[in-house]
Coordinates of C-alpha atoms and ligand atoms in Angstrom, one line a residue:
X1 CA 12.4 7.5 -14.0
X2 CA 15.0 4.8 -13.9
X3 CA 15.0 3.0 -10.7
X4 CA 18.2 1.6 -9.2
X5 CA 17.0 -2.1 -7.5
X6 CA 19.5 -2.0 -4.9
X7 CA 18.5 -4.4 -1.6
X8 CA 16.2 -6.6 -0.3
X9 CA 14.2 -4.5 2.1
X10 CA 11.6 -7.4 3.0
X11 CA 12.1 -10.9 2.7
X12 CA 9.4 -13.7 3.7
X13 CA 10.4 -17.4 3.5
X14 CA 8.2 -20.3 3.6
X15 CA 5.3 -18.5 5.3
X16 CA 2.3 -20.2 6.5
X17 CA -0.5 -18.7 8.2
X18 CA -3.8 -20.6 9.5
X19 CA -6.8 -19.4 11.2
X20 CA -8.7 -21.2 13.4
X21 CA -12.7 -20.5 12.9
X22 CA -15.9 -21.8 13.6
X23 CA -15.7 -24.3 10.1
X24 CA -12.1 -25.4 11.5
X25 CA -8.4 -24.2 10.4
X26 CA -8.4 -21.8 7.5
X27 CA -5.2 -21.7 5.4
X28 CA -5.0 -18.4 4.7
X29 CA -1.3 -18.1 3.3
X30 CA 0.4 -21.4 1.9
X31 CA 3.8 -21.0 1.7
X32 CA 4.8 -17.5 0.8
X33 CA 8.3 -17.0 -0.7
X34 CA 8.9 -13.2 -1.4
X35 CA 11.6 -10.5 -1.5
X36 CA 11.2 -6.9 -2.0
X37 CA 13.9 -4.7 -3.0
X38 CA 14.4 -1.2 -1.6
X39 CA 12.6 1.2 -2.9
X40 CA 10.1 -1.0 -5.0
X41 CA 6.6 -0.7 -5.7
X42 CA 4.6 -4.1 -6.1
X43 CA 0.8 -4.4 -6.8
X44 CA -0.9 -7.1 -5.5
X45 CA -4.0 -8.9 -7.2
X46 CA -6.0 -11.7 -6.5
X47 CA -10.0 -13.3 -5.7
X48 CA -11.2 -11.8 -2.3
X49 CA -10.0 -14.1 0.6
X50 CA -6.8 -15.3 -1.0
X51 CA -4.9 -13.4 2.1
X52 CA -3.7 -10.7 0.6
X53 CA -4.4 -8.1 3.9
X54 CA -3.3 -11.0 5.7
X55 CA 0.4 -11.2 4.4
X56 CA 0.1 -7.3 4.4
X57 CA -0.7 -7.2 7.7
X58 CA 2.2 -9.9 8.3
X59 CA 4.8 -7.5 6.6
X60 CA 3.5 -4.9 9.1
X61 CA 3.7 -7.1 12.1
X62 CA -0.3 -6.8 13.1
X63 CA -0.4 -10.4 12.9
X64 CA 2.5 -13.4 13.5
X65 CA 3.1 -15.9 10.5
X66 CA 2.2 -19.3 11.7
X67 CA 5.4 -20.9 10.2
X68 CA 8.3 -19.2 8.2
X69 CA 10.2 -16.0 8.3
X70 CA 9.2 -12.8 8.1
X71 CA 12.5 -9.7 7.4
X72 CA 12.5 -6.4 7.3
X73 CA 15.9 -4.9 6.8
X74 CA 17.8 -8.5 7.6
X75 CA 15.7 -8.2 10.7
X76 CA 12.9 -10.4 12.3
X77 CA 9.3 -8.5 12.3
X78 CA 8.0 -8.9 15.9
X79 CA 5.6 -6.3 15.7
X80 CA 4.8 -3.3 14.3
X81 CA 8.0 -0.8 13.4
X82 CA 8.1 2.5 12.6
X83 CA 9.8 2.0 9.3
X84 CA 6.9 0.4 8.2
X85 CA 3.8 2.5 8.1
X86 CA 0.4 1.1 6.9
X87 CA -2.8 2.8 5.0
X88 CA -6.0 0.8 5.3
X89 CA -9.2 1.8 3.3
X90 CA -10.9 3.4 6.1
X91 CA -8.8 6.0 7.2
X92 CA -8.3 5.9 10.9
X93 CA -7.3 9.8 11.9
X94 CA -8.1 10.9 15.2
X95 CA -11.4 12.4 15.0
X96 CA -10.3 15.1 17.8
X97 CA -7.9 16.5 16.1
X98 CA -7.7 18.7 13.2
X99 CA -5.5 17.8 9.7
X100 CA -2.6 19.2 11.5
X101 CA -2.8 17.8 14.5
X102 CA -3.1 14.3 13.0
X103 CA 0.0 14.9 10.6
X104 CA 1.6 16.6 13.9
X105 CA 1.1 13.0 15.7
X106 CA 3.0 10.9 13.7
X107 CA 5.6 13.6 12.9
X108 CA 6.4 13.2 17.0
X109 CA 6.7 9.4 16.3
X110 CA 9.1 10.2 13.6
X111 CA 11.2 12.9 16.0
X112 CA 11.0 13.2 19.6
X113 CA 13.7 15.9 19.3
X114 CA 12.5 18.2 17.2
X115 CA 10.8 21.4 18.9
X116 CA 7.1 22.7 18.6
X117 CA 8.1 24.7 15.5
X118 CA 10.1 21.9 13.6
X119 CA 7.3 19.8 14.2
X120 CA 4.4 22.1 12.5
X121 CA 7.1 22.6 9.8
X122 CA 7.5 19.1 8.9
X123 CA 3.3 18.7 9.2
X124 CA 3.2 21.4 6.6
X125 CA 5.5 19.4 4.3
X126 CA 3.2 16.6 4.3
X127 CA -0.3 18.9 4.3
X128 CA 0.9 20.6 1.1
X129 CA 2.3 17.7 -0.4
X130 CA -1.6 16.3 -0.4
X131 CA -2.7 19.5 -1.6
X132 CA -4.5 20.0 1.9
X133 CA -2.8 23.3 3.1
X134 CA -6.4 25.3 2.8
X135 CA -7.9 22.4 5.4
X136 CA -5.2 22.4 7.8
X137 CA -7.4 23.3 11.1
X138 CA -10.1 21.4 9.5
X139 CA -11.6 18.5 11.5
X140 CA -11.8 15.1 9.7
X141 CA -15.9 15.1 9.8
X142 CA -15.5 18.3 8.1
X143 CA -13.9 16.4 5.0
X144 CA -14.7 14.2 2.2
X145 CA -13.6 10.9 2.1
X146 CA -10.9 12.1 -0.5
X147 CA -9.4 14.6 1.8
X148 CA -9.5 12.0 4.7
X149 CA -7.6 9.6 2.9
X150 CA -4.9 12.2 2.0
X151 CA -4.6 13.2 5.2
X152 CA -4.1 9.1 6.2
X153 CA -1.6 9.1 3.6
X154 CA 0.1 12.6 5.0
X155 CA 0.3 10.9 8.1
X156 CA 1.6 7.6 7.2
X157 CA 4.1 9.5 5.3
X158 CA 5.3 12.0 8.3
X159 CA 6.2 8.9 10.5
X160 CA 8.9 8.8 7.5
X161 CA 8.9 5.0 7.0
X162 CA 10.8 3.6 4.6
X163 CA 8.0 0.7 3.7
X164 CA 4.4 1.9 3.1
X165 CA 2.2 -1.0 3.3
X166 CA -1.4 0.3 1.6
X167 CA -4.5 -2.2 1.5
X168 CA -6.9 -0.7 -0.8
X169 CA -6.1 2.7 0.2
X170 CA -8.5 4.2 -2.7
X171 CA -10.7 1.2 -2.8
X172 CA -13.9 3.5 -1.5
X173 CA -13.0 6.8 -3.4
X174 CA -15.2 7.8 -6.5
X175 CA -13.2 7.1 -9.8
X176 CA -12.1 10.8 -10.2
X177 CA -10.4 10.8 -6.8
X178 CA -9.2 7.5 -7.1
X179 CA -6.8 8.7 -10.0
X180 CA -5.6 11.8 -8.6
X181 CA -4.5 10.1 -5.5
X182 CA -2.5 7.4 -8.2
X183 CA -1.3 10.5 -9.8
X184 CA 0.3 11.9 -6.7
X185 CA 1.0 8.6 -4.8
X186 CA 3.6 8.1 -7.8
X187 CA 4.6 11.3 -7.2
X188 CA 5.6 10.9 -4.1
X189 CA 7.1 7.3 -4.2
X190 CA 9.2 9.1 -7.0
X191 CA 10.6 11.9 -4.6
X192 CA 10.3 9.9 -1.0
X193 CA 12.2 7.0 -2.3
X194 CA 9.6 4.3 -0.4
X195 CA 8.9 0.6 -1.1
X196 CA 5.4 0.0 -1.3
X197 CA 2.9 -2.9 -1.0
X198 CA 0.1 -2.0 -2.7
X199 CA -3.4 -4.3 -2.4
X200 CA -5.8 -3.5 -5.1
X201 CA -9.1 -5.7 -6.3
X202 CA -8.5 -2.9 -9.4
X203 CA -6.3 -4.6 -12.4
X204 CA -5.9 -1.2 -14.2
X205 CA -4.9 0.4 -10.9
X206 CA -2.7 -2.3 -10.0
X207 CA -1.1 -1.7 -13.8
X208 CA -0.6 2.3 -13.6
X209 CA 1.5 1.8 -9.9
X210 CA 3.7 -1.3 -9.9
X211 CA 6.7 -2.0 -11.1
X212 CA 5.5 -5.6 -10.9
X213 CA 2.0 -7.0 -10.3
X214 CA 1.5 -9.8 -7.9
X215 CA -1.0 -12.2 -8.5
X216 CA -2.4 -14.5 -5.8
X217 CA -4.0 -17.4 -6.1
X218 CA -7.4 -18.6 -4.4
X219 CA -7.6 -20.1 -1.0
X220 CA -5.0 -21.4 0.4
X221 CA -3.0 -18.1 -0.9
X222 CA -0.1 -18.3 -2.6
X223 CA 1.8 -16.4 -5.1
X224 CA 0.4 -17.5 -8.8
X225 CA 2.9 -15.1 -10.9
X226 CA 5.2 -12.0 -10.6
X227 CA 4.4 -9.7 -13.6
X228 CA 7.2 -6.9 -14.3
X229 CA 5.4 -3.5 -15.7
X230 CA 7.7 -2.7 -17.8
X231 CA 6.4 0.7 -18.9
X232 CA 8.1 3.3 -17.6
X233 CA 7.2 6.3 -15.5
X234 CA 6.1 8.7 -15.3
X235 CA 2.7 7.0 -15.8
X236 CA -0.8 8.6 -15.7
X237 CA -4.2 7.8 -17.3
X238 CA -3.0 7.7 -20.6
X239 CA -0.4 4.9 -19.8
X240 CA -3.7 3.2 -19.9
X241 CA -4.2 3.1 -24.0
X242 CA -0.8 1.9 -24.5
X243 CA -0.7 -1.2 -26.6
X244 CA 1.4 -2.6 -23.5
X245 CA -0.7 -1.4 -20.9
X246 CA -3.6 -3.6 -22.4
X247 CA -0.8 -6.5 -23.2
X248 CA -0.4 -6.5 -19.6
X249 CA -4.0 -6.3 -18.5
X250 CA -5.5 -9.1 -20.5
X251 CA -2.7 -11.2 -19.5
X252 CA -3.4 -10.4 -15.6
X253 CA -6.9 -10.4 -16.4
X254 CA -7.0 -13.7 -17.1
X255 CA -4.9 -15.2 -14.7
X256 CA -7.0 -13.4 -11.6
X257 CA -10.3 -14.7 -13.6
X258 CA -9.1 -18.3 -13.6
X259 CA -9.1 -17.7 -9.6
X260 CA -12.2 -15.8 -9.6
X261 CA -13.4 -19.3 -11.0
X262 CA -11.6 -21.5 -8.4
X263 CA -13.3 -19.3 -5.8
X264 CA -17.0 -20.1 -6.9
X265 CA -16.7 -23.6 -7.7
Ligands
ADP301 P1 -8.1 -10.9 1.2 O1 -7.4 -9.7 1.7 O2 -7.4 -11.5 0.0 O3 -9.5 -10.7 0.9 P2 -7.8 -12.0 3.8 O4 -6.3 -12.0 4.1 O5 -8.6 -11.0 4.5 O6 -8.0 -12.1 2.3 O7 -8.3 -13.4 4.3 C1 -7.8 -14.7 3.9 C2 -8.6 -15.8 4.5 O8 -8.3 -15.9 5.9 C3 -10.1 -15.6 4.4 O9 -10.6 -16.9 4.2 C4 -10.5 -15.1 5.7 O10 -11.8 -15.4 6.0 C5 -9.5 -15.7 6.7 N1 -9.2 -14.8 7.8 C6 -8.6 -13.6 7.8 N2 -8.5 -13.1 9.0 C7 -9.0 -14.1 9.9 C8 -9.2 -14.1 11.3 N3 -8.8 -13.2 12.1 N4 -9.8 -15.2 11.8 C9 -10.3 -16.2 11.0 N5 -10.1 -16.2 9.6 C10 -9.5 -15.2 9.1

């Protein structure tokens, strides 16, 4: 799959974010510099609590940088945008209504145009491209936490955005799911043409998705390195014996351990 870099599609300069909490300010990102090209896919790494869901959420415009800039398409993030859509662990799908009528939701985000029938038409793109067709008027307590998660990832994918921001989208499936869901993510970024921003605590996961890998360094969170993945795709389980695919691993192994270690002393 040889992938054209064409743009930068999100750009952050000199971002700082603090918290304020009950110990006193929390530096939570120190100085982010970062650009993302169109149609990229970056991992990111690093100890818990280095602020990786926090720049995430930054990029997605759920929270405002304390200092710096923050671009999405030239453009200043000031919220939340429907070109950037966001998958958080627990999928959040609307209880009340079944797998169609959640991937029907955000397909009316996408198009207020399009009729009743273009609507279900386009839902149906997005069921079957998560293998969910046979669950369709299934409700989401009627599904394992598998199936919910595809059905997150339908929807984020039927608003049509062109950035899909993920923060351990497959962090609480069992190991079987887990790499399915890889297996078709890639996929999809291969046919959809997305960039994606991809939080992981899983190295080998982080390995079989990205183009690059991301590392972040312990509190206050910055970026430690940029790895590029430079094994191409298509890329499934047995990318992982490669003699690069372990290169690459005990390399970023060791530089997220080194953190894990700042984080304890
Ligand atoms: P990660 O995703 O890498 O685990 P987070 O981005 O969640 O890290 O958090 C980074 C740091 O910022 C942590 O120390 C966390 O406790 C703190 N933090 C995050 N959100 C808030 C908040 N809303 N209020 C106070 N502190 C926060």
């Amino acid at each position: 799959m040889a992938r054209e870099e064409r743009r930068v599609k999100v750009s952050m300069q000199d971002v700082i974010k603090t918290f304020d909490s009950r110990n006193g300010e929390v530096v939570a990102l120190n100085g982010i510099n970062l650009d993302i090209m169109e149609n990229e896919f970056i991992a990111v790494v690093g100890p818990s609590g280095c602020g990786k869901s926090t720049l995430l959420n930054i990029i997605a415009g759920l929270e405002k940088p304390t200092s710096g800039q923050v671009l999405c398409d030239g453009k200043h993030i000031e919220g939340t945008g429907q070109e950037r859509g966001v998958v958080f662990q627990q999928y959040a799908l609307f209880p009340w209504l079944t797998v169609k009528g959640n991937v029907e939701f955000a397909c009316k985000i996408q198009s207020k145009q399009k009729s009743k029938a273009e609507i279900e038409q386009l839902a149906l793109k997005y069921i079957k491209m998560v293998d969910l067709e046979d669950f369709i008027n299934h409700y989401p307590k009627e599904l394992s936490g598998g199936m919910k998660q595809r059905v997150a990832i339908a929807r984020a994918y039927a608003a049509n955005p062109s950035v899909l921001l993920m923060d351990e989208p497959f962090g609480a499936l069992d190991a079987q799911t887990r790499t399915q869901l890889q297996e078709e993510l890639l996929e999809t970024w291969d046919k959809e043409k997305k960039t994606c921003f991809f939080i992981t605590h899983d190295v080998d996961e982080a390995i079989v998705l990205g183009q690059k890998v991301m590392i972040m360094s312990a509190r206050p969170g910055r970026i430690k390195e940029i790895v590029d993945v430079n094994i191409p795709y298509p890329r499934n389980q047995e990318t992982k014996i490669s003699q690069d695919f372990m290169d690459i691993k005990n390399h970023i192994w060791s530089q997220v351990y080194k953190e894990y270690l700042a984080v304890r002393k």
